[in-house]
Amino acid sequence: MANVAELQTLQPVVPGFSLAHQKVELDLDLRARRLKGRTEIIINPQSKELKTVRLNCRQCIITRITANGKTCSSFAYEEPYSKAALRWEAGVHQHHMLRRKIEAQLKSPPAEELVINLPKSVRIDDLDPFSATSAALVGTRSSVGINDNLGEPSSARTAVEQERRFTPVAVVIEYSIPYIRDGIHFVGWEEEELRYPHAYTKSFAAPGGSCCLFPCVDDLSARCTWEISIKCFKTVGDAISRASNVVNGTGGTMNGVHNDTTKPPIDHFQSNVNAEDKALELAVICTGDMTDEVDDHMVPPRKTSTFFCSVPLSAQQLGFAIGPFEHVDLAEFRDSVEDDKLGQNAVPLHGFCLPGRAAEVRNTCLPMARAIDFFTLEYGSYPFSNYKLCFVDDNVPDITHTGYLSLCSNSLLFPEDVLEPLESVSRRMIHALASQWMGVNVIPKEPSDTWVVVGIAYFMTDAFLRRLFGKNDYGFRQKQATDRVADLDIGRPSIYDTGNLIDLDPFEAEFLALKAPLVLSILDRRFTKIGSASGLSRIISRVFLNAKVGDLANGAISTAYFAKTCERLGHAKLEAFFTQWVYGAGCPRFRVSQRFNKKKNVVEMLIQQTQSEPSERDLEKASFIRDVKEEKQDVFAGPVQPVFTGPMTICIHEADGSPYEHLIEIKEVNTKIEILYNTKYKRLKRSKRQKDLNATAGAKEYNPEENNDVLLYCLGDVLQSEEETQQWRLTDWGKDDEDKMSQESYEWIRVDANFEWICKLSVNMAGYMYLSQLQQDKDVVAQLESIQFMAVQKEHSLISTILVRTLMDMRYFHGIRTAAAAALVKHAREGDMDWLGLFHLEKAFQHFFCYNDSPMPRPNDFSDRAAYYIQCAIIRAIAKVQDGRGRSPIRARMFLLDKLKFNDNSDNQFSDAHYIATLMEALSEAMASKPPPGHDAEDTFTFAENDGDDLCFHKSCLEQIDRYRRTDEWLPSYHNVLSRTALNATRTLALAGVIDNNPASIIQYTRDGTADQLRLCAFDSLFRMGLHKHDALLGWFLFAMGTDPSPVFRHQAFRLFGQLLGGIAIGQKASGGTEVPEQEDGGLIIERDDASNLARKADLARRTTVLGALAALKSEIGDNETLKKGLWTAISSPTLTFREIKELLDICTLLYEPESSMRLILKYPRYWRCKKIGKGKIVFSQTDRIRTKPLVKRSLPPPLRLHLHPAAAQGQAPLSRSPTLKREGSSASTTNMPPPPAAQRRPLFKPPRRPSEGAEALSPAVASPMTTTPVEGERSRLKIKLKIGPSKPAAG
């Protein structure tokens, strides 16, 4: 495996430190959403030159830092959330400027925000390796900034590194968080909330989650032991009281000063909580073992809970919850046999839930005790001392994996009377338990190694579910997963490279969780094939053992280490396997042809292998955002192998009924093989055997030796009598087919019989061979392959007969029977088929679920879970039956209406909510396939002439749907499934034109306070109806997406918004289809001119290429001002986390071109007023009147000279002429002279010379201001009134 190791790249070793231990103390005020904290980090320097410690820290206010007791006065810290907004009036075109500010926090791992310079007085010396302090450090070194060699255990490190130890440094940080924005989610602490108040840590799996509550090294590989102390109020009443808003005795007022004259406000929140709920004690559920719980004597009382984690964990693997939780002992469901077998090694199992949900926890977690015992015996001891499950509201994701503890969403809980979520929820809960072994205890060394962790965790999950649900359920689900991987893994990266893309889109993690366990499953089967008894289980248990004893450095596993372990313990060379399935991408396609050579008495086979090459496909709105992200990030398809090699098992079922397995090796693209035939018997004709059995009924037993035939007892041999054949309109094989069957030398051939390949298979067997495989092979995978073959064949009465017999045979696995019911839809056609498939579906439903010889359904009885699945499958199949025009026949719609109208669940111990939802969905789908009859103005329906159904029937269908919707408002169903189905039905009928488009009936469900799932369903229905074009609705959705306090709603709203953009980009109509080029003359596209040709090419590009879709998206909504404003408002919301901000910035990047600009807004000036209040005081105040026009720049006029009349100089008063004013340096007639510069300040008047003796003095009196506002286009004029006369005598 040397070349596998070469695929890993080694990073250079840089100086750093390792974590030994961290202590965290949190003092929480839950209602005020603030805390005061203290953390002590003990680090082990890896060199004497360590001068700087870098830590991750967000939303904290640092008050004090010490190192070994010495104050650190030199540190740098910038709160990152303060940078999560642009401080000017920015918009969506400045998205790149905001991204640049927070780019360091979006990396993985994020950049360190807190940089501490160690004081010079802190000395780092060598440590005696034999001292007690040095011994305590061994095994707790979690390196930061150091990468170990690939797959190398700790014992292989250099001797210098093993012997060198330095004195540890204790860094103590005291801080406070005035308002917790991220890191903890608070539920029920608002006045309008009706839920029980509680709080819990958000998912720390994403980078930057844990450092929101305490400074730490936010890296998955930085692991150490922990001590966590959490201080909170003792009861719910204490926590919600006004007095609880006291932190360090401040009394809730500034500087702790209480004003006795101020009347405290009325606390409506506290008054709305009854005394019983106030008395509920708050419990602290946290990672680790509780070591102490101390009550203090403060008013109100508080308590401190302390937990210790002896197993090294990273900060991302910590979590806690605070609330009035009830305790449920899940260990009581442990098997007595398993309990005796484990003895003292039995792991304590605890469940915690909000009041009133203990019964749901017991029902949901029923298999957990059995699962933890199975994992302990099969894979090794549980890595921690106990396991806790805590159920909370609004958790995203549904399950958060932390050490010792899994934080689960309450949406996973289901009562005993609900059947639908049983299998899916059980798988998720079992996976949460398996993740404690692989995912928390053992982590990936590099992101590309994530597939190992994900694959092993799901492999363990499937191994237990195989024991819990049975072998058939396991095989059926494996086959479905294989088909899905084969369809998805085209043009995709390998699972090794997908680990680096986990944060790109949720689909990457989903694809990894789908393919990685399948790869390990085929590896397990290959180990079993070569003689390894325990297969992969032994290798997995060895990995856990190595992690426990320290051979797996830091508990981090790499792909190379896992491959070496598999080779060493499996005694096989796996280089080709890992190259093809781990480092390579794609899945093979096999086309198999075979024939029997009578001369050689062999079966000749040709196996041709092809690979799926990436081809041009139509874009889908659900995956549009992912396609765009992969395009922008240059995500390329992984290397596709020219040929997949490995062993394959071929099983030939010969005429004697015995399966003969043959192991071949696939080495080339075309593999030719010859398989020796063994049987001397002829193949038995099915119809002849049944006729012989019927003819000899009551006679002696049938003896196959007398006829030289082999009697084959098989499945599907129901409805064989003459009477049943006539009643069910069944068809048997014709004479020609029976002759062909009699000439065949074997029954059927199974390729890859042991399910050792992830591939697509096509075998050119005859139809009757697939029938033999369906009826005689006990493997559920073989039966499903036969049903899949028949589902794609042309409609025929014989195939319908085979399918209905499969549906009626209760010995088949329920998955096979439901697949047969779905396949019958194709054979429900008018004309020659005469609705045979529909008849068989109706007949089967009547046989199982109705009274004898009556279409009236019996009261529901869901005690048989398989029968319940069959009942729902038949309903769904009948809804899809359509005639040649694509319309549902009236008999199918009447059938569905009757079953909905006469549904009776009075004697059923289980809820029928999901069954009613299935009927409502089926009825709406059938109604939407054709327009309603007639026309009624009162109901505003638009009807057309049709084939027999009347208005009364149509109205009855709508009334039944609306009846269950109204019922759900008063008696809510599980997760409001009836209301959500009614909304979807309304949308389906409105889009089909069956009812009027009435958005008001749906918009009411988008209000605040509505259940998240119901609210999202309403938005989805409105968007599918094309109402996103209304700015009011779009703005309301964007506002809710950015400000809703529920992370569940925001998470789903982001995905819904991405689907909306995808539908617009690819040109999807409101009805759900896409706009296609107009076709004429039987599909021939007629090109009229160049303009239409270009438009057609653009339409094709938007449906098949990312760049074309983006161009169309920009042209359609790029200029929408409501979208711009709503997006930027959401981005600027203080509710969003960095991850959510990044999602919206990615959308802005797609829609808008960046513009580096800063828009400044200045306020209009306001007029001022002045008021004289006496005693030389004037009060100036600003008015509400604003000035919107700029003032014209004013300048001073030139000085004026006063020329008096000669008579005035002689002491005579001029009677006819006024004094003449002249501008200096100009004549009196000059009119348009420019004013002098403003800088030339001169007096307005020159005082006149004192007149000669006897002359009267002049006393100018200004009657109006000297400054005027010039009017554009007019000459500036200056009016002055002068009073001429003798001056007043001076006083005294």
PDB file of C-alpha atoms in Angstrom, residues 326-534:
ATOM      1  CA  GLU A 326     -37.629  14.676  33.265  1.00  0.00           C
ATOM      2  CA  HIS A 327     -35.380  11.649  33.650  1.00  0.00           C
ATOM      3  CA  VAL A 328     -36.184   8.337  31.941  1.00  0.00           C
ATOM      4  CA  ASP A 329     -34.152   5.249  32.757  1.00  0.00           C
ATOM      5  CA  LEU A 330     -33.716   3.569  29.389  1.00  0.00           C
ATOM      6  CA  ALA A 331     -31.734   0.708  30.896  1.00  0.00           C
ATOM      7  CA  GLU A 332     -35.012  -0.858  32.043  1.00  0.00           C
ATOM      8  CA  PHE A 333     -35.553  -2.054  28.466  1.00  0.00           C
ATOM      9  CA  ARG A 334     -32.353  -4.084  28.573  1.00  0.00           C
ATOM     10  CA  ASP A 335     -32.717  -7.826  27.925  1.00  0.00           C
ATOM     11  CA  SER A 336     -32.173  -9.918  31.014  1.00  0.00           C
ATOM     12  CA  VAL A 337     -29.942 -12.282  29.044  1.00  0.00           C
ATOM     13  CA  GLU A 338     -27.776  -9.431  27.814  1.00  0.00           C
ATOM     14  CA  ASP A 339     -27.748  -7.916  31.293  1.00  0.00           C
ATOM     15  CA  ASP A 340     -26.422 -11.147  32.782  1.00  0.00           C
ATOM     16  CA  LYS A 341     -23.878 -11.493  29.989  1.00  0.00           C
ATOM     17  CA  LEU A 342     -22.489  -7.964  30.453  1.00  0.00           C
ATOM     18  CA  GLY A 343     -22.710  -7.818  34.239  1.00  0.00           C
ATOM     19  CA  GLN A 344     -20.928  -4.733  35.565  1.00  0.00           C
ATOM     20  CA  ASN A 345     -19.895  -3.744  32.039  1.00  0.00           C
ATOM     21  CA  ALA A 346     -23.492  -2.785  31.221  1.00  0.00           C
ATOM     22  CA  VAL A 347     -23.531   0.878  30.234  1.00  0.00           C
ATOM     23  CA  PRO A 348     -25.950   3.204  32.086  1.00  0.00           C
ATOM     24  CA  LEU A 349     -28.457   4.672  29.663  1.00  0.00           C
ATOM     25  CA  HIS A 350     -30.397   7.856  30.466  1.00  0.00           C
ATOM     26  CA  GLY A 351     -33.072   9.808  28.659  1.00  0.00           C
ATOM     27  CA  PHE A 352     -34.119  13.392  29.376  1.00  0.00           C
ATOM     28  CA  CYS A 353     -37.146  15.207  28.012  1.00  0.00           C
ATOM     29  CA  LEU A 354     -39.436  18.133  28.722  1.00  0.00           C
ATOM     30  CA  PRO A 355     -42.404  17.524  31.054  1.00  0.00           C
ATOM     31  CA  GLY A 356     -45.129  15.297  29.637  1.00  0.00           C
ATOM     32  CA  ARG A 357     -43.060  13.528  26.969  1.00  0.00           C
ATOM     33  CA  ALA A 358     -41.565  10.653  28.932  1.00  0.00           C
ATOM     34  CA  ALA A 359     -43.862   8.102  27.277  1.00  0.00           C
ATOM     35  CA  GLU A 360     -42.745   9.239  23.821  1.00  0.00           C
ATOM     36  CA  VAL A 361     -39.102   8.945  24.876  1.00  0.00           C
ATOM     37  CA  ARG A 362     -39.663   5.381  26.034  1.00  0.00           C
ATOM     38  CA  ASN A 363     -41.348   4.476  22.760  1.00  0.00           C
ATOM     39  CA  THR A 364     -38.772   6.209  20.532  1.00  0.00           C
ATOM     40  CA  CYS A 365     -35.719   4.918  22.420  1.00  0.00           C
ATOM     41  CA  LEU A 366     -37.033   1.392  22.923  1.00  0.00           C
ATOM     42  CA  PRO A 367     -34.204  -0.342  20.990  1.00  0.00           C
ATOM     43  CA  MET A 368     -31.390   1.773  22.459  1.00  0.00           C
ATOM     44  CA  ALA A 369     -30.539  -0.530  25.387  1.00  0.00           C
ATOM     45  CA  ARG A 370     -30.424  -3.537  23.102  1.00  0.00           C
ATOM     46  CA  ALA A 371     -28.308  -1.618  20.595  1.00  0.00           C
ATOM     47  CA  ILE A 372     -25.677  -0.485  23.102  1.00  0.00           C
ATOM     48  CA  ASP A 373     -25.320  -4.056  24.361  1.00  0.00           C
ATOM     49  CA  PHE A 374     -24.968  -5.339  20.791  1.00  0.00           C
ATOM     50  CA  PHE A 375     -22.262  -2.809  19.974  1.00  0.00           C
ATOM     51  CA  THR A 376     -20.414  -3.562  23.208  1.00  0.00           C
ATOM     52  CA  LEU A 377     -20.296  -7.297  22.552  1.00  0.00           C
ATOM     53  CA  GLU A 378     -19.634  -7.000  18.817  1.00  0.00           C
ATOM     54  CA  TYR A 379     -17.175  -4.093  18.564  1.00  0.00           C
ATOM     55  CA  GLY A 380     -15.711  -3.507  21.995  1.00  0.00           C
ATOM     56  CA  SER A 381     -16.451  -1.629  25.180  1.00  0.00           C
ATOM     57  CA  TYR A 382     -18.262   1.690  25.161  1.00  0.00           C
ATOM     58  CA  PRO A 383     -15.648   4.494  25.204  1.00  0.00           C
ATOM     59  CA  PHE A 384     -17.387   6.555  27.919  1.00  0.00           C
ATOM     60  CA  SER A 385     -18.880   5.844  31.331  1.00  0.00           C
ATOM     61  CA  ASN A 386     -22.529   6.529  30.405  1.00  0.00           C
ATOM     62  CA  TYR A 387     -24.745   7.607  27.538  1.00  0.00           C
ATOM     63  CA  LYS A 388     -27.379  10.340  27.722  1.00  0.00           C
ATOM     64  CA  LEU A 389     -30.103  11.360  25.288  1.00  0.00           C
ATOM     65  CA  CYS A 390     -31.634  14.810  25.786  1.00  0.00           C
ATOM     66  CA  PHE A 391     -34.621  15.901  23.668  1.00  0.00           C
ATOM     67  CA  VAL A 392     -35.042  19.639  23.010  1.00  0.00           C
ATOM     68  CA  ASP A 393     -36.986  21.922  20.650  1.00  0.00           C
ATOM     69  CA  ASP A 394     -35.708  23.496  17.427  1.00  0.00           C
ATOM     70  CA  ASN A 395     -32.435  21.575  17.250  1.00  0.00           C
ATOM     71  CA  VAL A 396     -30.497  21.745  13.957  1.00  0.00           C
ATOM     72  CA  PRO A 397     -29.464  19.179  12.910  1.00  0.00           C
ATOM     73  CA  ASP A 398     -31.979  16.762  14.397  1.00  0.00           C
ATOM     74  CA  ILE A 399     -29.208  15.037  16.354  1.00  0.00           C
ATOM     75  CA  THR A 400     -26.043  16.684  17.657  1.00  0.00           C
ATOM     76  CA  HIS A 401     -23.261  14.225  18.495  1.00  0.00           C
ATOM     77  CA  THR A 402     -21.232  15.171  21.572  1.00  0.00           C
ATOM     78  CA  GLY A 403     -19.227  13.129  24.054  1.00  0.00           C
ATOM     79  CA  TYR A 404     -21.393  11.140  26.476  1.00  0.00           C
ATOM     80  CA  LEU A 405     -24.453  13.001  25.186  1.00  0.00           C
ATOM     81  CA  SER A 406     -26.673  13.260  22.119  1.00  0.00           C
ATOM     82  CA  LEU A 407     -28.869  16.351  21.835  1.00  0.00           C
ATOM     83  CA  CYS A 408     -31.939  15.274  19.859  1.00  0.00           C
ATOM     84  CA  SER A 409     -34.820  17.229  18.405  1.00  0.00           C
ATOM     85  CA  ASN A 410     -38.291  16.698  19.806  1.00  0.00           C
ATOM     86  CA  SER A 411     -39.466  16.233  16.228  1.00  0.00           C
ATOM     87  CA  LEU A 412     -37.983  12.724  16.386  1.00  0.00           C
ATOM     88  CA  LEU A 413     -40.269  11.664  19.223  1.00  0.00           C
ATOM     89  CA  PHE A 414     -43.375   9.728  18.277  1.00  0.00           C
ATOM     90  CA  PRO A 415     -46.045   8.068  20.447  1.00  0.00           C
ATOM     91  CA  GLU A 416     -46.977   4.408  20.468  1.00  0.00           C
ATOM     92  CA  ASP A 417     -49.989   4.888  18.199  1.00  0.00           C
ATOM     93  CA  VAL A 418     -47.944   6.302  15.274  1.00  0.00           C
ATOM     94  CA  LEU A 419     -46.401   3.769  12.874  1.00  0.00           C
ATOM     95  CA  GLU A 420     -44.991   5.836  10.032  1.00  0.00           C
ATOM     96  CA  PRO A 421     -41.675   7.135  11.489  1.00  0.00           C
ATOM     97  CA  LEU A 422     -40.739   3.867  13.198  1.00  0.00           C
ATOM     98  CA  GLU A 423     -38.006   2.655  10.845  1.00  0.00           C
ATOM     99  CA  SER A 424     -36.512   6.006   9.825  1.00  0.00           C
ATOM    100  CA  VAL A 425     -36.325   7.385  13.370  1.00  0.00           C
ATOM    101  CA  SER A 426     -34.950   4.118  14.756  1.00  0.00           C
ATOM    102  CA  ARG A 427     -32.128   4.192  12.236  1.00  0.00           C
ATOM    103  CA  ARG A 428     -31.222   7.762  13.177  1.00  0.00           C
ATOM    104  CA  MET A 429     -31.266   7.018  16.886  1.00  0.00           C
ATOM    105  CA  ILE A 430     -29.093   3.918  16.464  1.00  0.00           C
ATOM    106  CA  HIS A 431     -26.674   5.925  14.324  1.00  0.00           C
ATOM    107  CA  ALA A 432     -26.417   8.520  17.106  1.00  0.00           C
ATOM    108  CA  LEU A 433     -25.310   5.756  19.445  1.00  0.00           C
ATOM    109  CA  ALA A 434     -22.845   4.314  16.926  1.00  0.00           C
ATOM    110  CA  SER A 435     -21.340   7.787  16.494  1.00  0.00           C
ATOM    111  CA  GLN A 436     -20.138   7.680  20.100  1.00  0.00           C
ATOM    112  CA  TRP A 437     -17.699   4.955  19.029  1.00  0.00           C
ATOM    113  CA  MET A 438     -16.891   6.269  15.566  1.00  0.00           C
ATOM    114  CA  GLY A 439     -17.273  10.028  15.228  1.00  0.00           C
ATOM    115  CA  VAL A 440     -16.725  11.189  18.801  1.00  0.00           C
ATOM    116  CA  ASN A 441     -14.207   8.751  20.245  1.00  0.00           C
ATOM    117  CA  VAL A 442     -12.486   8.172  16.889  1.00  0.00           C
ATOM    118  CA  ILE A 443     -12.303  11.122  14.501  1.00  0.00           C
ATOM    119  CA  PRO A 444     -10.999  11.604  10.948  1.00  0.00           C
ATOM    120  CA  LYS A 445      -7.400  12.706  10.762  1.00  0.00           C
ATOM    121  CA  GLU A 446      -8.038  14.853   7.702  1.00  0.00           C
ATOM    122  CA  PRO A 447     -11.304  15.986   6.121  1.00  0.00           C
ATOM    123  CA  SER A 448     -10.705  13.572   3.267  1.00  0.00           C
ATOM    124  CA  ASP A 449     -10.756  10.707   5.787  1.00  0.00           C
ATOM    125  CA  THR A 450     -14.331  11.494   6.796  1.00  0.00           C
ATOM    126  CA  TRP A 451     -15.635   8.620   4.698  1.00  0.00           C
ATOM    127  CA  VAL A 452     -14.020   6.103   7.085  1.00  0.00           C
ATOM    128  CA  VAL A 453     -15.787   7.545  10.123  1.00  0.00           C
ATOM    129  CA  VAL A 454     -19.129   7.961   8.361  1.00  0.00           C
ATOM    130  CA  GLY A 455     -18.950   4.555   6.720  1.00  0.00           C
ATOM    131  CA  ILE A 456     -18.100   2.613   9.884  1.00  0.00           C
ATOM    132  CA  ALA A 457     -20.780   4.396  11.944  1.00  0.00           C
ATOM    133  CA  TYR A 458     -23.484   3.523   9.412  1.00  0.00           C
ATOM    134  CA  PHE A 459     -22.089   0.017   8.931  1.00  0.00           C
ATOM    135  CA  MET A 460     -22.524  -0.577  12.667  1.00  0.00           C
ATOM    136  CA  THR A 461     -26.020   0.894  12.482  1.00  0.00           C
ATOM    137  CA  ASP A 462     -27.073  -1.372   9.628  1.00  0.00           C
ATOM    138  CA  ALA A 463     -25.594  -4.404  11.366  1.00  0.00           C
ATOM    139  CA  PHE A 464     -27.848  -3.882  14.374  1.00  0.00           C
ATOM    140  CA  LEU A 465     -30.906  -3.023  12.265  1.00  0.00           C
ATOM    141  CA  ARG A 466     -30.411  -6.296  10.415  1.00  0.00           C
ATOM    142  CA  ARG A 467     -30.871  -8.073  13.718  1.00  0.00           C
ATOM    143  CA  LEU A 468     -33.746  -5.798  14.763  1.00  0.00           C
ATOM    144  CA  PHE A 469     -35.848  -5.718  11.567  1.00  0.00           C
ATOM    145  CA  GLY A 470     -34.666  -8.893   9.896  1.00  0.00           C
ATOM    146  CA  LYS A 471     -32.591 -10.021   6.963  1.00  0.00           C
ATOM    147  CA  ASN A 472     -35.223  -9.185   4.350  1.00  0.00           C
ATOM    148  CA  ASP A 473     -35.525  -5.584   5.471  1.00  0.00           C
ATOM    149  CA  TYR A 474     -31.744  -5.226   5.455  1.00  0.00           C
ATOM    150  CA  GLY A 475     -31.356  -6.684   1.958  1.00  0.00           C
ATOM    151  CA  PHE A 476     -34.233  -4.644   0.567  1.00  0.00           C
ATOM    152  CA  ARG A 477     -32.793  -1.374   1.832  1.00  0.00           C
ATOM    153  CA  GLN A 478     -29.302  -2.262   0.655  1.00  0.00           C
ATOM    154  CA  LYS A 479     -30.615  -2.901  -2.836  1.00  0.00           C
ATOM    155  CA  GLN A 480     -32.483   0.427  -2.879  1.00  0.00           C
ATOM    156  CA  ALA A 481     -29.370   2.260  -1.669  1.00  0.00           C
ATOM    157  CA  THR A 482     -27.239   0.576  -4.333  1.00  0.00           C
ATOM    158  CA  ASP A 483     -29.591   1.618  -7.117  1.00  0.00           C
ATOM    159  CA  ARG A 484     -29.624   5.180  -5.847  1.00  0.00           C
ATOM    160  CA  VAL A 485     -25.827   5.374  -5.660  1.00  0.00           C
ATOM    161  CA  ALA A 486     -25.550   4.010  -9.195  1.00  0.00           C
ATOM    162  CA  ASP A 487     -27.882   6.770 -10.379  1.00  0.00           C
ATOM    163  CA  LEU A 488     -26.191   9.588  -8.428  1.00  0.00           C
ATOM    164  CA  ASP A 489     -22.525   8.659  -8.801  1.00  0.00           C
ATOM    165  CA  ILE A 490     -22.128  10.025 -12.307  1.00  0.00           C
ATOM    166  CA  GLY A 491     -19.654  12.842 -12.771  1.00  0.00           C
ATOM    167  CA  ARG A 492     -19.096  13.127  -9.015  1.00  0.00           C
ATOM    168  CA  PRO A 493     -15.901  13.183  -6.931  1.00  0.00           C
ATOM    169  CA  SER A 494     -14.770  10.086  -5.087  1.00  0.00           C
ATOM    170  CA  ILE A 495     -15.831   9.504  -1.505  1.00  0.00           C
ATOM    171  CA  TYR A 496     -12.255  10.304  -0.485  1.00  0.00           C
ATOM    172  CA  ASP A 497     -12.476  13.754  -2.091  1.00  0.00           C
ATOM    173  CA  THR A 498     -16.061  14.304  -0.961  1.00  0.00           C
ATOM    174  CA  GLY A 499     -14.820  14.647   2.615  1.00  0.00           C
ATOM    175  CA  ASN A 500     -13.282  17.991   1.673  1.00  0.00           C
ATOM    176  CA  LEU A 501     -16.669  19.203   0.398  1.00  0.00           C
ATOM    177  CA  ILE A 502     -18.785  18.471   3.476  1.00  0.00           C
ATOM    178  CA  ASP A 503     -19.269  22.171   4.238  1.00  0.00           C
ATOM    179  CA  LEU A 504     -20.134  23.019   0.633  1.00  0.00           C
ATOM    180  CA  ASP A 505     -23.697  21.686   0.600  1.00  0.00           C
ATOM    181  CA  PRO A 506     -25.789  19.253   2.702  1.00  0.00           C
ATOM    182  CA  PHE A 507     -25.999  16.893  -0.266  1.00  0.00           C
ATOM    183  CA  GLU A 508     -22.283  16.086   0.032  1.00  0.00           C
ATOM    184  CA  ALA A 509     -22.777  14.635   3.519  1.00  0.00           C
ATOM    185  CA  GLU A 510     -25.906  12.798   2.389  1.00  0.00           C
ATOM    186  CA  PHE A 511     -24.078  11.222  -0.538  1.00  0.00           C
ATOM    187  CA  LEU A 512     -21.192  10.214   1.716  1.00  0.00           C
ATOM    188  CA  ALA A 513     -23.608   8.630   4.200  1.00  0.00           C
ATOM    189  CA  LEU A 514     -25.171   6.715   1.310  1.00  0.00           C
ATOM    190  CA  LYS A 515     -22.124   5.331  -0.483  1.00  0.00           C
ATOM    191  CA  ALA A 516     -19.503   4.919   2.272  1.00  0.00           C
ATOM    192  CA  PRO A 517     -21.383   2.178   4.207  1.00  0.00           C
ATOM    193  CA  LEU A 518     -22.103   0.366   0.932  1.00  0.00           C
ATOM    194  CA  VAL A 519     -18.384   0.300   0.123  1.00  0.00           C
ATOM    195  CA  LEU A 520     -17.684  -1.213   3.524  1.00  0.00           C
ATOM    196  CA  SER A 521     -20.516  -3.711   3.024  1.00  0.00           C
ATOM    197  CA  ILE A 522     -19.020  -5.094  -0.168  1.00  0.00           C
ATOM    198  CA  LEU A 523     -15.619  -5.158   1.533  1.00  0.00           C
ATOM    199  CA  ASP A 524     -17.166  -7.171   4.361  1.00  0.00           C
ATOM    200  CA  ARG A 525     -18.637  -9.678   1.901  1.00  0.00           C
ATOM    201  CA  ARG A 526     -15.293 -10.092   0.181  1.00  0.00           C
ATOM    202  CA  PHE A 527     -13.657 -10.799   3.535  1.00  0.00           C
ATOM    203  CA  THR A 528     -16.333 -13.384   4.238  1.00  0.00           C
ATOM    204  CA  LYS A 529     -15.796 -14.921   0.802  1.00  0.00           C
ATOM    205  CA  ILE A 530     -12.087 -15.502   1.426  1.00  0.00           C
ATOM    206  CA  GLY A 531     -12.707 -17.226   4.746  1.00  0.00           C
ATOM    207  CA  SER A 532     -12.634 -14.466   7.358  1.00  0.00           C
ATOM    208  CA  ALA A 533     -15.351 -15.567   9.744  1.00  0.00           C
ATOM    209  CA  SER A 534     -16.064 -12.239  11.428  1.00  0.00           C
TER     210      SER A 534
END
